[in-house]
Amino acid sequence: LREDTAVVIVGAGPAGLLLANRLIQEGVDCVVLERHTRAAVEARARAGVLEHRSAELLARHGLADGMHAAAAKHGTCEFRRDGTRFTVPYGELAGGVAHWVYPQQFLVRDLIASFLEAGGDLRFAAEVGELAEVATERPSVTYRQAGEDRQRTLRARLVAGCDGPKGVCARQVPAGARRVYERQHEWGWLTVLAAAPPSTEHPIYALHRRGFAGHMLRTATVSRYYLQCVPGDPPENWPAERIWSELDARLAVDEPWSLTRGELLETRTLEMRSVVSVPMQHGSLYLAGDAAHVITPVGAKGANLALADADVLATAMTRYLRDGDRAALDAYSDTRLPAIWRAQAFSRWLMELVHAPADGDGFAAQLQRARMDELRTNPSLAAWFAGQYVGA
Ligand SMILES: Cc1cc2nc3c(=O)[nH]c(=O)nc-3n(C[C@H](O)[C@H](O)[C@H](O)COP(=O)(O)OP(=O)(O)OC[C@H]3O[C@@H](n4cnc5c(N)ncnc54)[C@H](O)[C@@H]3O)c2cc1C
């Protein structure tokens, strides 16, 4: 079975769905292929923090109603160390803006609904197997719809690889045509989602000699926690009691404060890896979001970068397909890469600030204290942190 469209979008995550919504708004024909079912995609909990500029972007395109109705706005975060704590009012420091705390699965649900309401073609349970002729102007994408034996092929003028870090699209770029910058960070993370109301008004980053602990906000009844662990430590090593007592110890302050416990909904160990693939395009194939670059959750940038990539790509694809103007499409990688590297730099800076040195080196620990004191006492550094963190 063969069909034609203007743009095939592989993957219905934040990148693919924002791109699809923008293209349909511009009257550009596109098809989204997503290997999971709608229910699975709408239930996948990951990010929760949208930057100020992502919120503006969604509002600009009429895609922020759900977020405006249900998200909480936050402009302060808290750092803890050795029983002490201090807050940074980053929203105020960045000029009166805020983060929007809105779970990624809610945003994905909203973007699916708006695309389908606009008459969009989104095929769930459709797994892309291969791409062909991506170096030419007539690329094609072959996929298999769940329950069918035969494969289907879509021919397009452009393909958007929005299929996340383990997708098929990035592999279509010949090794000689791209450079992959990769860093395996020296810390491991256990990520925990629990049915527990937040024990804090602000996200907490706690530095402890046993390792970093984070308490992030999601909703009134669900919270996310992070614990630094040995890289590769399996989740089975972390039964519920160990998780809660370790969070208690690492988040402790020398004043009345307690952590509210709840049922653990998800416990995973995370590979703390950063990747940037350069360029983010090859022939008619354009990569966006985690398909092009992976960033650790430190600093909460991944979904935000995915939305920003998709926004730039939507404008560029529209100009090409509607007006025949290739300039923005040709410049896509160069347009996006500086912001992607800045996010990587900020995330690494924050990682070094809050993680216990992997080698237990006393010198490194003292440097870390000095850095945290600097953030607490130096208004210029706090202002820089604020702008980077909130994405002003
Ligand atoms: C624990 C955790 C916390 C995080 N917290 C934050 C945060 O607070 N803020 C933030 O900005 N980011 C955060 N992130 C990162 C964020 O979740 C990702 O960066 C984001 O999901 C990237 O979006 P994407 O659309 O590029 O890719 P994805 O969301 O991965 O979407 C890719 C889609 O492609 C589909 N797909 C893959 N292969 C195929 C195929 N062969 N055929 C068809 N479909 C395919 C997948 O099923 C998926 O639906 C966090 C991540 C984790 C793991």
Coordinates of C-alpha atoms and ligand atoms in Angstrom, one line a residue:
L1 CA 0.0 0.0 0.0
R2 CA 1.4 3.3 -1.1
E3 CA 0.2 6.8 -0.2
D4 CA 1.6 10.3 -0.7
T5 CA 1.7 13.2 1.7
A6 CA 3.9 16.4 2.1
V7 CA 5.5 15.6 5.5
V8 CA 5.7 12.3 7.4
I9 CA 6.4 12.8 11.1
V10 CA 7.7 9.8 12.9
G11 CA 6.8 9.8 16.6
A12 CA 4.0 11.4 18.7
G13 CA 6.0 12.9 21.5
P14 CA 6.2 16.6 22.3
A15 CA 8.3 17.3 19.2
G16 CA 6.3 15.4 16.7
L17 CA 2.9 16.6 18.0
L18 CA 3.9 20.3 18.1
L19 CA 5.2 20.0 14.6
A20 CA 2.0 18.3 13.4
N21 CA -0.2 20.9 15.0
R22 CA 1.7 23.8 13.5
L23 CA 1.8 22.2 10.0
I24 CA -2.0 21.6 10.0
Q25 CA -2.6 25.1 11.2
E26 CA -0.5 26.3 8.2
G27 CA -2.5 24.0 5.8
V28 CA 0.4 21.7 5.2
D29 CA -0.5 18.0 4.7
C30 CA 1.2 15.6 7.1
V31 CA 0.8 12.2 8.6
V32 CA 2.1 11.2 12.1
L33 CA 3.2 7.6 12.7
E34 CA 3.4 6.5 16.3
R35 CA 4.3 3.0 17.3
H36 CA 2.4 3.0 20.7
T37 CA -1.3 3.1 21.2
R38 CA -3.0 6.4 22.1
A39 CA -3.6 5.2 25.7
A40 CA 0.0 4.3 26.2
V41 CA 1.3 7.6 24.8
E42 CA -1.1 9.6 27.0
A43 CA -0.1 7.7 30.1
R44 CA 3.7 8.1 29.8
A45 CA 4.9 10.2 32.7
R46 CA 8.2 12.0 32.1
A47 CA 8.8 15.7 32.1
G48 CA 6.8 18.1 34.2
V49 CA 8.4 21.5 33.9
L50 CA 7.8 23.8 31.0
E51 CA 10.0 26.8 30.6
H52 CA 8.6 30.3 30.3
R53 CA 9.4 30.4 26.6
S54 CA 7.8 27.0 25.9
A55 CA 4.6 28.3 27.6
E56 CA 4.7 31.4 25.4
L57 CA 5.3 29.3 22.3
L58 CA 2.3 27.1 23.1
A59 CA 0.1 30.1 23.8
R60 CA 1.2 31.8 20.6
H61 CA -0.1 28.9 18.6
G62 CA -3.4 28.5 20.6
L63 CA -2.2 25.2 22.2
A64 CA -2.0 26.3 25.8
D65 CA -5.6 26.0 27.0
G66 CA -5.0 22.8 29.0
M67 CA -1.9 24.1 30.5
H68 CA -3.5 27.4 31.5
A69 CA -6.4 25.6 33.1
A70 CA -4.5 23.0 35.1
A71 CA -0.8 23.9 35.5
A72 CA 0.8 25.5 38.6
K73 CA 3.2 28.4 38.1
H74 CA 6.5 28.3 39.9
G75 CA 9.3 30.9 40.3
T76 CA 11.3 29.7 43.3
C77 CA 13.6 26.7 43.9
E78 CA 15.4 25.6 47.0
F79 CA 18.9 24.3 47.6
R80 CA 19.8 22.2 50.7
R81 CA 23.2 21.3 52.1
D82 CA 24.3 20.1 55.5
G83 CA 21.0 20.7 57.1
T84 CA 20.7 24.3 55.8
R85 CA 18.6 25.6 53.0
F86 CA 18.2 28.7 50.9
T87 CA 15.8 29.7 48.1
V88 CA 16.4 31.4 44.7
P89 CA 13.5 33.4 43.5
Y90 CA 14.4 32.7 39.9
G91 CA 11.2 33.9 38.3
E92 CA 11.5 37.3 39.9
L93 CA 15.2 37.5 39.1
A94 CA 14.4 36.7 35.5
G95 CA 12.0 39.6 35.2
G96 CA 8.7 38.3 36.6
V97 CA 8.3 35.0 34.6
A98 CA 7.7 31.5 35.8
H99 CA 7.9 27.7 35.1
W100 CA 4.7 26.0 34.3
V101 CA 4.4 22.6 36.1
Y102 CA 2.4 20.5 33.7
P103 CA 3.1 16.8 33.4
Q104 CA 4.3 15.9 29.9
Q105 CA 1.5 13.3 29.4
F106 CA -1.1 16.0 29.8
L107 CA 0.6 18.2 27.2
V108 CA 0.8 15.2 24.9
R109 CA -2.9 14.5 25.5
D110 CA -3.8 18.1 24.6
L111 CA -1.6 18.1 21.5
I112 CA -3.2 14.9 20.2
A113 CA -6.7 16.2 20.8
S114 CA -6.1 19.5 19.0
F115 CA -4.4 17.8 16.0
L116 CA -7.3 15.3 15.7
E117 CA -9.9 18.0 16.1
A118 CA -8.3 19.9 13.3
G119 CA -8.7 16.8 11.1
G120 CA -5.1 15.6 11.5
D121 CA -4.0 12.1 10.4
L122 CA -2.3 10.4 13.3
R123 CA -1.8 6.7 13.1
F124 CA -1.2 4.9 16.4
A125 CA 0.2 1.4 16.8
A126 CA 2.1 2.2 13.5
E127 CA 5.8 1.2 13.9
V128 CA 8.2 2.6 11.4
G129 CA 10.7 0.0 10.2
E130 CA 12.7 1.8 7.6
L131 CA 13.2 5.0 5.6
A132 CA 14.3 5.1 2.0
E133 CA 15.9 7.7 -0.3
V134 CA 16.2 10.3 2.5
A135 CA 19.0 11.9 0.5
T136 CA 16.7 12.7 -2.3
E137 CA 13.6 14.9 -2.7
R138 CA 11.2 11.9 -2.7
P139 CA 11.9 10.0 0.6
S140 CA 9.6 7.3 1.8
V141 CA 8.8 5.7 5.1
T142 CA 7.7 2.1 5.6
Y143 CA 5.7 1.1 8.6
R144 CA 3.6 -1.7 9.9
Q145 CA 0.2 -1.2 11.5
A146 CA -0.5 -3.4 14.5
G147 CA -2.6 -6.4 13.5
E148 CA -1.7 -6.2 9.8
D149 CA 0.8 -8.5 8.0
R150 CA 1.6 -6.3 5.1
Q151 CA 3.7 -3.2 5.3
R152 CA 2.6 0.2 4.2
T153 CA 4.7 2.9 2.6
L154 CA 4.2 6.7 2.7
R155 CA 6.0 8.9 0.2
A156 CA 6.6 12.4 1.2
R157 CA 8.6 15.5 0.3
L158 CA 10.0 15.8 3.8
V159 CA 10.4 13.5 6.8
A160 CA 10.6 14.7 10.4
G161 CA 12.4 12.2 12.7
C162 CA 10.8 12.9 16.1
D163 CA 11.1 9.4 17.3
G164 CA 13.1 9.9 20.5
P165 CA 16.6 8.7 21.5
K166 CA 16.3 5.1 20.3
G167 CA 14.3 5.8 17.1
V168 CA 15.1 4.6 13.6
C169 CA 15.4 8.1 12.0
A170 CA 18.8 9.2 13.3
R171 CA 20.4 6.0 12.1
Q172 CA 19.4 6.9 8.5
V173 CA 22.1 9.6 8.4
P174 CA 25.3 8.0 7.2
A175 CA 28.0 7.8 9.8
G176 CA 30.3 10.0 7.6
A177 CA 27.6 12.7 7.3
R178 CA 27.2 13.4 11.0
R179 CA 29.2 13.7 14.1
V180 CA 27.8 12.4 17.4
Y181 CA 29.0 14.2 20.5
E182 CA 28.4 12.0 23.5
R183 CA 29.1 12.2 27.3
Q184 CA 28.4 9.5 29.8
H185 CA 28.1 11.5 33.1
E186 CA 29.8 10.0 36.1
W187 CA 26.6 9.8 38.2
G188 CA 23.6 7.4 38.2
W189 CA 20.1 8.4 39.0
L190 CA 17.1 6.6 40.5
T191 CA 13.9 8.3 39.4
V192 CA 10.8 7.8 41.5
L193 CA 7.2 8.8 40.9
A194 CA 4.9 8.4 43.9
A195 CA 1.3 9.1 44.7
A196 CA 2.3 11.5 47.4
P197 CA 1.4 15.1 47.7
P198 CA 4.3 17.5 47.6
S199 CA 6.2 18.1 50.8
T200 CA 7.4 21.4 49.5
E201 CA 6.2 24.5 47.7
H202 CA 9.3 24.7 45.6
P203 CA 11.5 22.1 43.8
I204 CA 14.3 21.0 46.1
Y205 CA 17.9 20.3 45.0
A206 CA 19.7 18.7 48.0
L207 CA 23.5 18.1 48.1
H208 CA 24.4 15.4 50.6
R209 CA 27.6 13.4 51.2
R210 CA 25.7 10.3 50.3
G211 CA 24.6 11.8 47.0
F212 CA 22.1 14.2 45.4
A213 CA 18.4 14.1 46.2
G214 CA 15.7 16.0 44.4
H215 CA 12.1 16.6 45.1
M216 CA 10.2 17.9 42.1
L217 CA 6.6 18.9 41.8
R218 CA 4.1 17.3 39.5
T219 CA 0.4 17.6 40.7
A220 CA -1.4 18.0 44.0
T221 CA -1.4 14.2 44.5
V222 CA 1.8 13.0 42.6
S223 CA 5.4 14.0 43.2
R224 CA 8.7 13.1 41.5
Y225 CA 11.9 12.4 43.4
Y226 CA 15.5 11.8 42.2
L227 CA 18.3 10.0 44.1
Q228 CA 21.9 9.9 43.0
C229 CA 23.1 6.3 42.8
V230 CA 26.0 4.3 41.5
P231 CA 25.7 4.2 37.6
G232 CA 24.0 1.0 36.5
D233 CA 22.5 0.3 40.0
P234 CA 19.4 -1.7 39.2
P235 CA 16.0 -0.5 40.6
E236 CA 15.6 -3.9 42.4
N237 CA 18.3 -2.6 44.8
W238 CA 15.9 0.1 45.9
P239 CA 12.9 -1.2 47.8
A240 CA 10.4 1.3 49.0
E241 CA 11.8 1.6 52.5
R242 CA 15.3 2.3 51.3
I243 CA 14.0 5.0 48.9
W244 CA 12.0 6.8 51.6
S245 CA 14.7 6.6 54.3
E246 CA 17.4 7.8 51.8
L247 CA 15.2 10.7 50.8
D248 CA 14.6 11.5 54.5
A249 CA 18.3 11.5 55.2
R250 CA 19.4 13.5 52.1
L251 CA 16.6 16.1 52.2
A252 CA 16.8 16.6 56.0
V253 CA 17.1 20.2 57.4
D254 CA 17.9 21.4 60.9
E255 CA 14.3 22.6 61.5
P256 CA 10.9 21.0 61.5
W257 CA 10.2 19.5 58.1
S258 CA 9.0 16.0 57.0
L259 CA 8.6 14.2 53.8
T260 CA 5.1 12.8 53.1
R261 CA 5.3 9.2 51.8
G262 CA 3.0 7.6 49.3
E263 CA 2.6 4.6 47.0
L264 CA 5.5 4.2 44.5
L265 CA 4.1 4.4 41.0
E266 CA 7.3 4.0 39.1
T267 CA 10.9 3.4 40.0
R268 CA 13.6 3.5 37.3
T269 CA 17.3 4.0 37.0
L270 CA 18.3 6.5 34.4
E271 CA 21.3 6.5 32.2
M272 CA 22.8 10.0 32.7
R273 CA 23.9 10.6 29.2
S274 CA 24.1 13.6 26.9
V275 CA 24.2 13.3 23.1
V276 CA 24.2 15.9 20.4
S277 CA 24.1 14.8 16.8
V278 CA 25.4 17.3 14.3
P279 CA 23.9 18.2 11.8
M280 CA 20.3 17.6 12.7
Q281 CA 19.4 17.1 9.0
H282 CA 20.3 15.0 6.0
G283 CA 18.7 15.4 2.6
S284 CA 15.0 15.5 3.2
L285 CA 15.2 14.1 6.7
Y286 CA 15.1 16.5 9.7
L287 CA 15.6 15.4 13.3
A288 CA 13.9 17.1 16.2
G289 CA 13.9 16.6 20.0
D290 CA 15.5 13.6 21.6
A291 CA 16.0 12.0 18.2
A292 CA 18.7 14.7 17.6
H293 CA 19.9 15.3 21.1
V294 CA 19.6 13.8 24.5
I295 CA 20.0 15.7 27.7
T296 CA 19.7 14.4 31.3
P297 CA 16.7 15.6 33.3
V298 CA 18.9 17.9 35.4
G299 CA 17.7 21.4 34.6
A300 CA 14.5 20.1 33.0
K301 CA 15.3 21.0 29.4
G302 CA 14.6 18.0 27.2
A303 CA 10.9 18.5 26.4
N304 CA 11.5 22.2 26.1
L305 CA 14.2 21.8 23.5
A306 CA 11.9 19.3 21.6
L307 CA 9.2 21.9 21.4
A308 CA 11.6 24.7 20.3
D309 CA 13.1 22.4 17.6
A310 CA 9.6 21.6 16.3
D311 CA 8.6 25.2 16.2
V312 CA 11.6 26.3 14.1
L313 CA 11.2 23.2 11.9
A314 CA 7.4 23.9 11.3
T315 CA 8.1 27.5 10.1
A316 CA 11.0 26.3 7.9
M317 CA 9.0 23.4 6.3
T318 CA 6.0 25.6 5.7
R319 CA 8.1 28.2 3.9
Y320 CA 9.6 25.6 1.7
L321 CA 6.5 23.7 0.9
R322 CA 4.3 26.7 0.4
D323 CA 6.6 29.3 -1.0
G324 CA 9.5 27.2 -2.3
D325 CA 11.9 29.1 0.0
R326 CA 14.6 26.6 1.3
A327 CA 16.7 29.1 3.3
A328 CA 15.2 28.4 6.8
L329 CA 15.2 24.7 6.1
D330 CA 18.8 24.7 5.1
A331 CA 19.7 26.7 8.2
Y332 CA 17.7 24.5 10.6
S333 CA 20.6 22.8 12.4
D334 CA 22.6 26.1 12.6
T335 CA 19.6 27.9 14.0
R336 CA 19.0 25.3 16.7
L337 CA 22.4 24.1 17.8
P338 CA 23.5 27.1 19.8
A339 CA 20.5 26.9 22.1
I340 CA 20.9 23.1 22.4
W341 CA 24.6 23.5 23.5
R342 CA 23.7 26.2 25.9
A343 CA 21.1 23.9 27.5
Q344 CA 23.7 21.1 27.7
A345 CA 26.2 23.5 29.3
F346 CA 23.6 24.6 31.9
S347 CA 22.5 21.1 32.7
R348 CA 26.2 20.0 33.2
W349 CA 26.8 23.1 35.4
L350 CA 23.8 22.2 37.6
M351 CA 24.9 18.6 37.8
E352 CA 28.3 19.5 39.1
L353 CA 26.7 21.8 41.6
V354 CA 24.4 19.3 43.2
H355 CA 26.0 15.9 42.9
A356 CA 28.4 14.4 45.4
P357 CA 31.7 13.9 43.6
A358 CA 31.8 10.3 42.3
D359 CA 35.3 9.8 43.6
G360 CA 34.6 11.0 47.1
D361 CA 37.4 13.5 46.6
G362 CA 37.6 16.1 49.4
F363 CA 38.9 18.8 47.1
A364 CA 36.0 18.4 44.7
A365 CA 33.5 18.6 47.6
Q366 CA 35.1 21.9 48.8
L367 CA 34.8 23.3 45.3
Q368 CA 31.2 22.3 45.3
R369 CA 30.5 24.2 48.6
A370 CA 32.2 27.2 47.2
R371 CA 30.0 27.1 44.1
M372 CA 26.9 26.8 46.1
D373 CA 27.9 29.7 48.4
E374 CA 28.5 31.8 45.3
L375 CA 25.0 31.1 44.0
R376 CA 23.6 32.0 47.5
T377 CA 25.5 35.2 47.8
N378 CA 26.3 36.5 44.4
P379 CA 23.3 38.4 42.8
S380 CA 24.9 38.3 39.3
L381 CA 25.3 34.5 39.4
A382 CA 21.8 34.1 40.8
A383 CA 20.5 36.2 37.9
W384 CA 22.4 34.1 35.3
F385 CA 21.0 30.9 36.9
A386 CA 17.5 32.3 36.9
G387 CA 17.5 33.2 33.2
Q388 CA 19.0 29.8 32.2
Y389 CA 16.7 27.8 34.5
V390 CA 13.3 29.4 33.7
G391 CA 14.1 29.9 30.0
A392 CA 13.4 33.5 29.9
Ligands
LIG1 C1 12.4 11.0 34.4 C2 12.4 12.1 33.3 C3 12.1 13.4 33.7 C4 12.2 14.4 32.8 N1 11.9 15.7 33.2 C5 11.9 16.7 32.3 C6 11.4 18.0 32.6 O1 11.0 18.3 33.7 N2 11.4 19.0 31.6 C7 11.9 18.7 30.4 O2 11.9 19.6 29.5 N3 12.2 17.5 30.0 C8 12.3 16.5 30.9 N4 12.6 15.2 30.5 C9 12.9 14.9 29.1 C10 11.7 14.8 28.2 O3 10.8 13.8 28.7 C11 12.1 14.4 26.7 O4 13.2 15.2 26.4 C12 11.0 14.5 25.7 O5 10.1 13.4 25.9 C13 11.5 14.5 24.3 O6 10.4 14.6 23.4 P1 10.5 14.0 22.0 O7 9.2 14.3 21.3 O8 11.7 14.4 21.3 O9 10.6 12.4 22.2 P2 9.7 11.3 22.9 O10 8.9 12.0 23.9 O11 10.6 10.2 23.3 O12 8.7 10.8 21.7 C14 9.2 10.0 20.7 C15 8.0 9.2 20.2 O13 8.4 8.4 19.0 C16 7.8 7.1 19.1 N5 8.6 6.2 18.3 C17 9.9 5.8 18.6 N6 10.3 4.9 17.6 C18 9.3 4.8 16.7 C19 9.1 4.1 15.5 N7 10.0 3.3 15.0 N8 7.9 4.2 14.8 C20 6.9 5.1 15.3 N9 7.0 5.8 16.5 C21 8.2 5.7 17.1 C22 7.8 6.8 20.6 O14 6.9 5.8 21.0 C23 7.5 8.2 21.2 O15 6.1 8.3 21.4 C24 12.5 14.1 31.4 C25 12.8 12.8 31.0 C26 12.8 11.8 32.0 C27 13.0 10.4 31.5

